[in-house]
């Protein structure tokens, strides 16, 4: 309740701020404008061990017993994902305003068609990591340095906590590579940021929920504006159309290129930005047993995705040989993007 009040007050105050010109474009009913990510904290919900199915591979002790640890945290846990204040707030809000205005069922379907053939570029995983040297995520209130460092920070955090799970280390490196879309001319609001299901009413925990969706046409749609929207109860997140961005694109790219990783890896990549679900427990009406089984993995990953963000940058050159070995093992060669 207190968080909701804080966010609401933040939204109201932001409406009175001088916002970048790009925001006014978001309110105009024409083509989606170009360019432009973010997030909110909360306790890492414990997941009932008895809901984990037999086939979920060996959840190790850290997954079960240390849900609140802050791997490599360089600052206080509660200071991450601040959407009510901070030096980057205007940029973050502008990105979400555009995203929440233009991400519709129709828009997402068009992006699936546009990028589903993976004919944009051919390159290796490490070449994609290098591309992210040129990207600063405009939705992220905690990071103002190139995304390539974040890839290694996340991977190293996981490696330290889970030394026996090399596939998990690689997920840390891979998870944001879909952001190369922003370097292919896609606007950041269609690449970065928290994700949410389209085709149903956005739920309360979506960032800036109360002040960014006013101009989204789907909220006037008789079906898409309802709680279940175009979905059947407990249809499973794999059957839900998520807002388009780097999660879904990278998941599909990994499938297309037949990455030799476990199902958990694909799932983590696909839903790592779905904070309204994995952090706040919303959208339960869309989840099935598989989603509940995978949730602890997404939450475990999130500790490293979020709390390893630090301005103390890793020695990428020294780390590179280790990760090149993982790439060669699980996703070698030149890939289709
Ligand atoms: Fe991400
Ligand atoms: Fe990330």
mmCIF file of C-alpha atoms and ligand atoms in Angstrom:
data_model
loop_
_atom_site.group_PDB
_atom_site.id
_atom_site.type_symbol
_atom_site.label_atom_id
_atom_site.label_comp_id
_atom_site.label_asym_id
_atom_site.label_seq_id
_atom_site.Cartn_x
_atom_site.Cartn_y
_atom_site.Cartn_z
ATOM 1 C CA UNK A 1 0.000 0.000 0.000
ATOM 2 C CA UNK A 2 2.809 2.348 0.998
ATOM 3 C CA UNK A 3 4.673 1.497 -2.189
ATOM 4 C CA UNK A 4 1.594 2.095 -4.292
ATOM 5 C CA UNK A 5 1.080 5.449 -2.625
ATOM 6 C CA UNK A 6 4.703 6.368 -3.211
ATOM 7 C CA UNK A 7 4.556 5.451 -6.864
ATOM 8 C CA UNK A 8 1.260 7.289 -7.321
ATOM 9 C CA UNK A 9 2.675 10.412 -5.702
ATOM 10 C CA UNK A 10 5.751 10.048 -7.859
ATOM 11 C CA UNK A 11 3.587 9.858 -10.954
ATOM 12 C CA UNK A 12 1.624 12.947 -9.958
ATOM 13 C CA UNK A 13 4.775 14.929 -9.262
ATOM 14 C CA UNK A 14 6.298 13.800 -12.530
ATOM 15 C CA UNK A 15 3.334 15.072 -14.469
ATOM 16 C CA UNK A 16 4.266 18.510 -13.241
ATOM 17 C CA UNK A 17 7.882 18.201 -14.250
ATOM 18 C CA UNK A 18 9.256 19.530 -17.453
ATOM 19 C CA UNK A 19 9.506 16.324 -19.456
ATOM 20 C CA UNK A 20 11.628 15.810 -22.553
ATOM 21 C CA UNK A 21 10.086 16.712 -25.858
ATOM 22 C CA UNK A 22 9.967 13.068 -26.830
ATOM 23 C CA UNK A 23 7.211 12.583 -24.272
ATOM 24 C CA UNK A 24 4.817 14.857 -26.074
ATOM 25 C CA UNK A 25 5.395 12.751 -29.166
ATOM 26 C CA UNK A 26 4.189 9.769 -27.160
ATOM 27 C CA UNK A 27 0.853 11.519 -26.582
ATOM 28 C CA UNK A 28 0.316 12.307 -30.241
ATOM 29 C CA UNK A 29 -1.743 9.785 -32.204
ATOM 30 C CA UNK A 30 0.487 9.104 -35.161
ATOM 31 C CA UNK A 31 3.268 6.618 -35.802
ATOM 32 C CA UNK A 32 5.198 5.381 -32.799
ATOM 33 C CA UNK A 33 8.205 7.695 -32.373
ATOM 34 C CA UNK A 34 11.711 6.369 -32.097
ATOM 35 C CA UNK A 35 14.194 5.875 -29.325
ATOM 36 C CA UNK A 36 14.177 4.802 -25.817
ATOM 37 C CA UNK A 37 14.177 1.137 -19.815
ATOM 38 C CA UNK A 38 13.480 0.761 -15.839
ATOM 39 C CA UNK A 39 12.216 -1.000 -12.411
ATOM 40 C CA UNK A 40 10.661 -0.983 -8.369
ATOM 41 C CA UNK A 41 11.920 -2.974 -5.383
ATOM 42 C CA UNK A 42 10.235 -5.359 -2.986
ATOM 43 C CA UNK A 43 11.080 -8.446 -1.019
ATOM 44 C CA UNK A 44 12.221 -11.394 -3.043
ATOM 45 C CA UNK A 45 9.224 -13.614 -2.463
ATOM 46 C CA UNK A 46 9.940 -17.027 -1.066
ATOM 47 C CA UNK A 47 8.637 -19.725 -3.317
ATOM 48 C CA UNK A 48 7.010 -22.776 -1.755
ATOM 49 C CA UNK A 49 9.383 -25.662 -2.237
ATOM 50 C CA UNK A 50 6.495 -28.105 -2.648
ATOM 51 C CA UNK A 51 5.351 -26.415 -5.874
ATOM 52 C CA UNK A 52 8.619 -27.196 -7.583
ATOM 53 C CA UNK A 53 8.093 -30.159 -9.922
ATOM 54 C CA UNK A 54 10.253 -33.248 -10.024
ATOM 55 C CA UNK A 55 11.905 -32.281 -13.295
ATOM 56 C CA UNK A 56 13.256 -28.960 -12.078
ATOM 57 C CA UNK A 57 16.960 -29.708 -11.912
ATOM 58 C CA UNK A 58 18.710 -29.596 -8.618
ATOM 59 C CA UNK A 59 17.786 -26.310 -7.011
ATOM 60 C CA UNK A 60 20.894 -25.859 -4.949
ATOM 61 C CA UNK A 61 21.057 -24.502 -1.416
ATOM 62 C CA UNK A 62 21.519 -20.850 -2.353
ATOM 63 C CA UNK A 63 18.325 -20.966 -4.402
ATOM 64 C CA UNK A 64 16.337 -22.155 -1.458
ATOM 65 C CA UNK A 65 18.043 -20.829 1.598
ATOM 66 C CA UNK A 66 19.323 -17.361 0.762
ATOM 67 C CA UNK A 67 16.499 -15.564 -1.006
ATOM 68 C CA UNK A 68 17.479 -12.150 0.284
ATOM 69 C CA UNK A 69 21.178 -12.160 -0.295
ATOM 70 C CA UNK A 70 22.647 -9.290 -2.203
ATOM 71 C CA UNK A 71 25.409 -10.729 -4.365
ATOM 72 C CA UNK A 72 28.152 -8.233 -4.881
ATOM 73 C CA UNK A 73 25.891 -5.426 -3.792
ATOM 74 C CA UNK A 74 27.713 -2.153 -4.098
ATOM 75 C CA UNK A 75 24.916 -0.107 -2.612
ATOM 76 C CA UNK A 76 21.970 -0.573 -0.331
ATOM 77 C CA UNK A 77 19.432 -3.056 -1.682
ATOM 78 C CA UNK A 78 16.516 -0.679 -1.235
ATOM 79 C CA UNK A 79 18.168 1.996 -3.297
ATOM 80 C CA UNK A 80 17.809 0.028 -6.540
ATOM 81 C CA UNK A 81 14.856 0.580 -8.845
ATOM 82 C CA UNK A 82 13.896 3.932 -7.462
ATOM 83 C CA UNK A 83 11.148 5.339 -9.673
ATOM 84 C CA UNK A 84 10.276 8.361 -7.628
ATOM 85 C CA UNK A 85 13.548 10.270 -7.477
ATOM 86 C CA UNK A 86 17.103 10.265 -8.715
ATOM 87 C CA UNK A 87 19.213 11.906 -11.407
ATOM 88 C CA UNK A 88 17.996 9.638 -14.228
ATOM 89 C CA UNK A 89 14.284 9.840 -13.423
ATOM 90 C CA UNK A 90 13.205 12.095 -16.299
ATOM 91 C CA UNK A 91 14.871 9.862 -18.856
ATOM 92 C CA UNK A 92 13.439 6.717 -17.272
ATOM 93 C CA UNK A 93 9.921 8.129 -17.113
ATOM 94 C CA UNK A 94 10.026 9.342 -20.694
ATOM 95 C CA UNK A 95 11.043 5.861 -21.858
ATOM 96 C CA UNK A 96 8.161 4.224 -20.000
ATOM 97 C CA UNK A 97 5.686 6.816 -21.178
ATOM 98 C CA UNK A 98 6.482 5.960 -24.760
ATOM 99 C CA UNK A 99 6.482 2.226 -24.070
ATOM 100 C CA UNK A 100 3.125 2.274 -22.302
ATOM 101 C CA UNK A 101 1.602 4.395 -25.040
ATOM 102 C CA UNK A 102 2.741 2.376 -28.047
ATOM 103 C CA UNK A 103 3.047 -1.257 -26.905
ATOM 104 C CA UNK A 104 -0.212 -2.792 -28.078
ATOM 105 C CA UNK A 105 -1.326 -6.227 -29.278
ATOM 106 C CA UNK A 106 -1.033 -5.053 -32.868
ATOM 107 C CA UNK A 107 2.415 -3.535 -32.333
ATOM 108 C CA UNK A 108 3.782 -6.700 -30.677
ATOM 109 C CA UNK A 109 2.449 -8.924 -33.455
ATOM 110 C CA UNK A 110 4.094 -6.743 -36.062
ATOM 111 C CA UNK A 111 7.430 -6.958 -34.233
ATOM 112 C CA UNK A 112 7.194 -10.746 -34.047
ATOM 113 C CA UNK A 113 6.712 -10.785 -37.802
ATOM 114 C CA UNK A 114 9.502 -8.268 -38.401
ATOM 115 C CA UNK A 115 12.180 -10.006 -36.344
ATOM 116 C CA UNK A 116 10.983 -13.621 -36.337
ATOM 117 C CA UNK A 117 13.081 -14.515 -39.371
ATOM 118 C CA UNK A 118 16.402 -13.559 -37.741
ATOM 119 C CA UNK A 119 17.770 -11.974 -40.860
ATOM 120 C CA UNK A 120 18.935 -8.741 -39.242
ATOM 121 C CA UNK A 121 22.576 -9.660 -38.771
ATOM 122 C CA UNK A 122 25.001 -12.576 -38.535
ATOM 123 C CA UNK A 123 27.482 -12.433 -35.670
ATOM 124 C CA UNK A 124 28.905 -14.366 -32.742
ATOM 125 C CA UNK A 125 27.784 -13.977 -29.143
ATOM 126 C CA UNK A 126 30.961 -12.085 -28.263
ATOM 127 C CA UNK A 127 30.426 -9.693 -31.171
ATOM 128 C CA UNK A 128 26.956 -8.978 -29.770
ATOM 129 C CA UNK A 129 28.466 -8.379 -26.304
ATOM 130 C CA UNK A 130 30.870 -5.929 -27.903
ATOM 131 C CA UNK A 131 27.984 -4.168 -29.649
ATOM 132 C CA UNK A 132 26.517 -3.375 -26.250
ATOM 133 C CA UNK A 133 29.564 -1.218 -25.561
ATOM 134 C CA UNK A 134 27.514 1.309 -27.515
ATOM 135 C CA UNK A 135 24.296 1.077 -25.530
ATOM 136 C CA UNK A 136 23.249 2.815 -22.333
ATOM 137 C CA UNK A 137 19.822 1.581 -21.217
ATOM 138 C CA UNK A 138 17.579 4.636 -20.897
ATOM 139 C CA UNK A 139 14.996 2.858 -18.770
ATOM 140 C CA UNK A 140 17.436 1.851 -16.046
ATOM 141 C CA UNK A 141 17.610 4.165 -13.027
ATOM 142 C CA UNK A 142 20.673 2.289 -11.689
ATOM 143 C CA UNK A 143 22.987 2.131 -14.666
ATOM 144 C CA UNK A 144 24.552 4.904 -16.662
ATOM 145 C CA UNK A 145 27.363 2.907 -18.278
ATOM 146 C CA UNK A 146 27.421 0.611 -21.336
ATOM 147 C CA UNK A 147 25.393 -2.568 -21.123
ATOM 148 C CA UNK A 148 28.386 -4.801 -21.976
ATOM 149 C CA UNK A 149 29.758 -4.287 -18.443
ATOM 150 C CA UNK A 150 26.393 -5.235 -16.965
ATOM 151 C CA UNK A 151 26.560 -8.534 -18.865
ATOM 152 C CA UNK A 152 29.860 -9.480 -17.219
ATOM 153 C CA UNK A 153 28.811 -8.141 -13.799
ATOM 154 C CA UNK A 154 25.690 -10.310 -13.839
ATOM 155 C CA UNK A 155 27.557 -13.370 -15.085
ATOM 156 C CA UNK A 156 30.326 -13.008 -12.498
ATOM 157 C CA UNK A 157 27.810 -12.624 -9.677
ATOM 158 C CA UNK A 158 26.134 -15.860 -10.706
ATOM 159 C CA UNK A 159 29.488 -17.599 -11.134
ATOM 160 C CA UNK A 160 30.524 -16.693 -7.610
ATOM 161 C CA UNK A 161 27.270 -17.951 -6.054
ATOM 162 C CA UNK A 162 26.773 -20.964 -8.336
ATOM 163 C CA UNK A 163 30.254 -22.157 -9.328
ATOM 164 C CA UNK A 164 28.961 -25.540 -10.487
ATOM 165 C CA UNK A 165 26.379 -24.208 -12.964
ATOM 166 C CA UNK A 166 28.274 -22.978 -15.975
ATOM 167 C CA UNK A 167 25.093 -22.662 -18.047
ATOM 168 C CA UNK A 168 23.782 -20.194 -15.465
ATOM 169 C CA UNK A 169 26.971 -18.120 -15.762
ATOM 170 C CA UNK A 170 26.392 -17.946 -19.487
ATOM 171 C CA UNK A 171 22.790 -16.825 -18.991
ATOM 172 C CA UNK A 172 24.193 -13.862 -17.095
ATOM 173 C CA UNK A 173 26.239 -12.916 -20.119
ATOM 174 C CA UNK A 174 23.452 -13.574 -22.628
ATOM 175 C CA UNK A 175 20.339 -12.237 -20.954
ATOM 176 C CA UNK A 176 20.442 -8.695 -22.293
ATOM 177 C CA UNK A 177 21.986 -9.335 -25.703
ATOM 178 C CA UNK A 178 18.581 -8.732 -27.264
ATOM 179 C CA UNK A 179 19.276 -5.064 -26.661
ATOM 180 C CA UNK A 180 21.272 -5.105 -29.881
ATOM 181 C CA UNK A 181 17.884 -4.236 -31.382
ATOM 182 C CA UNK A 182 18.378 -0.700 -30.122
ATOM 183 C CA UNK A 183 21.531 -0.528 -32.196
ATOM 184 C CA UNK A 184 19.586 -1.726 -35.232
ATOM 185 C CA UNK A 185 17.446 1.400 -35.171
ATOM 186 C CA UNK A 186 14.692 0.215 -32.848
ATOM 187 C CA UNK A 187 13.545 2.774 -30.278
ATOM 188 C CA UNK A 188 14.566 1.973 -26.709
ATOM 189 C CA UNK A 189 10.935 1.863 -25.554
ATOM 190 C CA UNK A 190 10.550 -1.185 -27.815
ATOM 191 C CA UNK A 191 13.726 -2.885 -26.562
ATOM 192 C CA UNK A 192 14.450 -2.189 -22.886
ATOM 193 C CA UNK A 193 12.537 -1.878 -19.623
ATOM 194 C CA UNK A 194 10.177 -4.014 -17.578
ATOM 195 C CA UNK A 195 7.767 -6.108 -19.605
ATOM 196 C CA UNK A 196 4.046 -6.701 -19.153
ATOM 197 C CA UNK A 197 1.388 -8.733 -20.988
ATOM 198 C CA UNK A 198 -0.451 -6.927 -23.754
ATOM 199 C CA UNK A 199 -4.037 -7.891 -24.544
ATOM 200 C CA UNK A 200 -5.197 -7.473 -20.939
ATOM 201 C CA UNK A 201 -5.382 -4.642 -18.432
ATOM 202 C CA UNK A 202 -2.010 -3.664 -16.934
ATOM 203 C CA UNK A 203 -1.897 -4.583 -13.256
ATOM 204 C CA UNK A 204 -1.045 -2.335 -10.337
ATOM 205 C CA UNK A 205 2.665 -3.122 -10.008
ATOM 206 C CA UNK A 206 3.597 -2.107 -13.535
ATOM 207 C CA UNK A 207 6.033 0.790 -13.277
ATOM 208 C CA UNK A 208 4.271 4.169 -13.603
ATOM 209 C CA UNK A 209 1.025 2.272 -14.166
ATOM 210 C CA UNK A 210 -1.223 5.165 -13.204
ATOM 211 C CA UNK A 211 0.244 7.861 -15.400
ATOM 212 C CA UNK A 212 1.624 6.332 -18.579
ATOM 213 C CA UNK A 213 -1.138 4.301 -20.246
ATOM 214 C CA UNK A 214 -3.733 7.024 -20.907
ATOM 215 C CA UNK A 215 -3.046 7.168 -24.649
ATOM 216 C CA UNK A 216 -2.656 3.426 -25.222
ATOM 217 C CA UNK A 217 -5.528 2.447 -27.534
ATOM 218 C CA UNK A 218 -5.749 -1.088 -26.112
ATOM 219 C CA UNK A 219 -7.021 0.336 -22.833
ATOM 220 C CA UNK A 220 -10.120 1.465 -24.727
ATOM 221 C CA UNK A 221 -10.592 -1.978 -26.303
ATOM 222 C CA UNK A 222 -13.588 -3.915 -24.913
ATOM 223 C CA UNK A 223 -11.608 -7.139 -24.482
ATOM 224 C CA UNK A 224 -8.008 -6.034 -24.036
ATOM 225 C CA UNK A 225 -8.977 -3.658 -21.217
ATOM 226 C CA UNK A 226 -10.364 -6.443 -19.000
ATOM 227 C CA UNK A 227 -8.399 -8.298 -16.334
ATOM 228 C CA UNK A 228 -8.114 -11.542 -18.320
ATOM 229 C CA UNK A 229 -8.206 -9.821 -21.659
ATOM 230 C CA UNK A 230 -7.757 -12.129 -24.609
ATOM 231 C CA UNK A 231 -6.480 -15.017 -22.445
ATOM 232 C CA UNK A 232 -7.942 -18.079 -20.799
ATOM 233 C CA UNK A 233 -7.427 -18.423 -17.038
ATOM 234 C CA UNK A 234 -4.059 -20.038 -16.245
ATOM 235 C CA UNK A 235 -3.180 -20.395 -19.906
ATOM 236 C CA UNK A 236 0.534 -20.227 -19.091
ATOM 237 C CA UNK A 237 2.930 -17.367 -19.765
ATOM 238 C CA UNK A 238 4.250 -19.161 -22.821
ATOM 239 C CA UNK A 239 0.858 -18.416 -24.403
ATOM 240 C CA UNK A 240 0.819 -14.769 -23.366
ATOM 241 C CA UNK A 241 1.852 -11.986 -25.687
ATOM 242 C CA UNK A 242 4.346 -9.943 -23.715
ATOM 243 C CA UNK A 243 5.272 -6.360 -24.531
ATOM 244 C CA UNK A 244 7.961 -6.487 -27.187
ATOM 245 C CA UNK A 245 11.548 -6.078 -26.092
ATOM 246 C CA UNK A 246 14.936 -7.679 -25.594
ATOM 247 C CA UNK A 247 13.582 -10.571 -23.462
ATOM 248 C CA UNK A 248 11.274 -12.076 -26.049
ATOM 249 C CA UNK A 249 13.600 -11.339 -28.939
ATOM 250 C CA UNK A 250 16.588 -13.031 -27.268
ATOM 251 C CA UNK A 251 14.481 -16.011 -26.189
ATOM 252 C CA UNK A 252 13.375 -16.520 -29.763
ATOM 253 C CA UNK A 253 16.871 -15.981 -31.070
ATOM 254 C CA UNK A 254 18.197 -18.693 -28.706
ATOM 255 C CA UNK A 255 15.490 -21.069 -29.918
ATOM 256 C CA UNK A 256 16.140 -20.261 -33.550
ATOM 257 C CA UNK A 257 19.857 -20.892 -33.189
ATOM 258 C CA UNK A 258 19.287 -24.008 -31.056
ATOM 259 C CA UNK A 259 21.304 -22.992 -28.020
ATOM 260 C CA UNK A 260 22.234 -26.148 -26.094
ATOM 261 C CA UNK A 261 21.026 -24.753 -22.765
ATOM 262 C CA UNK A 262 18.497 -26.171 -20.262
ATOM 263 C CA UNK A 263 14.852 -25.011 -20.289
ATOM 264 C CA UNK A 264 15.536 -22.841 -17.230
ATOM 265 C CA UNK A 265 17.969 -20.749 -19.259
ATOM 266 C CA UNK A 266 15.422 -20.033 -21.971
ATOM 267 C CA UNK A 267 12.761 -19.230 -19.401
ATOM 268 C CA UNK A 268 14.989 -16.851 -17.442
ATOM 269 C CA UNK A 269 15.908 -14.918 -20.551
ATOM 270 C CA UNK A 270 12.289 -14.706 -21.700
ATOM 271 C CA UNK A 271 10.825 -13.372 -18.439
ATOM 272 C CA UNK A 272 13.674 -11.685 -16.595
ATOM 273 C CA UNK A 273 12.149 -8.229 -17.091
ATOM 274 C CA UNK A 274 8.638 -9.261 -16.039
ATOM 275 C CA UNK A 275 8.968 -7.594 -12.621
ATOM 276 C CA UNK A 276 5.211 -7.241 -12.063
ATOM 277 C CA UNK A 277 5.146 -11.041 -11.941
ATOM 278 C CA UNK A 278 8.474 -12.238 -10.537
ATOM 279 C CA UNK A 279 8.875 -9.420 -8.023
ATOM 280 C CA UNK A 280 5.338 -8.431 -7.116
ATOM 281 C CA UNK A 281 3.254 -11.528 -7.782
ATOM 282 C CA UNK A 282 0.790 -9.972 -10.208
ATOM 283 C CA UNK A 283 -0.709 -11.768 -13.245
ATOM 284 C CA UNK A 284 -1.265 -15.008 -11.325
ATOM 285 C CA UNK A 285 -4.459 -15.509 -13.344
ATOM 286 C CA UNK A 286 -2.315 -16.182 -16.420
ATOM 287 C CA UNK A 287 0.172 -18.583 -14.826
ATOM 288 C CA UNK A 288 0.200 -22.351 -14.986
ATOM 289 C CA UNK A 289 2.201 -24.978 -13.092
ATOM 290 C CA UNK A 290 5.221 -24.580 -15.303
ATOM 291 C CA UNK A 291 5.385 -20.871 -14.536
ATOM 292 C CA UNK A 292 5.188 -21.541 -10.806
ATOM 293 C CA UNK A 293 7.954 -24.131 -11.162
ATOM 294 C CA UNK A 294 10.220 -21.735 -13.025
ATOM 295 C CA UNK A 295 9.599 -18.706 -10.833
ATOM 296 C CA UNK A 296 12.411 -19.477 -8.319
ATOM 297 C CA UNK A 297 14.907 -19.563 -11.156
ATOM 298 C CA UNK A 298 13.831 -16.195 -12.471
ATOM 299 C CA UNK A 299 13.968 -14.778 -8.952
ATOM 300 C CA UNK A 300 17.402 -16.255 -8.331
ATOM 301 C CA UNK A 301 18.654 -14.771 -11.555
ATOM 302 C CA UNK A 302 17.152 -11.407 -10.702
ATOM 303 C CA UNK A 303 19.387 -11.011 -7.629
ATOM 304 C CA UNK A 304 22.375 -10.877 -9.898
ATOM 305 C CA UNK A 305 20.765 -8.939 -12.712
ATOM 306 C CA UNK A 306 19.824 -6.200 -10.273
ATOM 307 C CA UNK A 307 22.231 -6.159 -7.342
ATOM 308 C CA UNK A 308 25.492 -6.578 -9.214
ATOM 309 C CA UNK A 309 24.956 -3.231 -10.909
ATOM 310 C CA UNK A 310 27.911 -1.200 -9.802
ATOM 311 C CA UNK A 311 29.998 1.613 -11.191
ATOM 312 C CA UNK A 312 33.046 -0.503 -10.307
ATOM 313 C CA UNK A 313 33.488 -2.060 -13.731
ATOM 314 C CA UNK A 314 34.878 -5.580 -14.276
ATOM 315 C CA UNK A 315 38.107 -6.418 -16.133
ATOM 316 C CA UNK A 316 36.395 -7.680 -19.242
ATOM 317 C CA UNK A 317 39.615 -8.678 -21.026
ATOM 318 C CA UNK A 318 40.599 -10.975 -18.161
ATOM 319 C CA UNK A 319 37.156 -12.572 -18.003
ATOM 320 C CA UNK A 320 36.694 -13.054 -21.696
ATOM 321 C CA UNK A 321 38.509 -16.407 -22.150
ATOM 322 C CA UNK A 322 36.293 -18.112 -19.565
ATOM 323 C CA UNK A 323 33.113 -16.915 -21.190
ATOM 324 C CA UNK A 324 34.389 -17.684 -24.660
ATOM 325 C CA UNK A 325 34.732 -21.280 -23.475
ATOM 326 C CA UNK A 326 31.070 -21.300 -22.408
ATOM 327 C CA UNK A 327 29.993 -19.812 -25.701
ATOM 328 C CA UNK A 328 31.952 -22.503 -27.553
ATOM 329 C CA UNK A 329 30.224 -25.154 -25.454
ATOM 330 C CA UNK A 330 26.618 -23.943 -25.666
ATOM 331 C CA UNK A 331 26.202 -21.556 -28.600
ATOM 332 C CA UNK A 332 29.272 -21.560 -30.834
ATOM 333 C CA UNK A 333 30.003 -19.861 -34.122
ATOM 334 C CA UNK A 334 28.302 -17.224 -36.196
ATOM 335 C CA UNK A 335 24.609 -16.940 -35.275
ATOM 336 C CA UNK A 336 21.510 -15.489 -36.889
ATOM 337 C CA UNK A 337 20.179 -12.350 -35.174
HETATM 338 FE FE1 LIG B 1 17.235 -7.228 -19.368
HETATM 339 FE FE1 LIG B 2 20.106 -7.115 -17.219
#
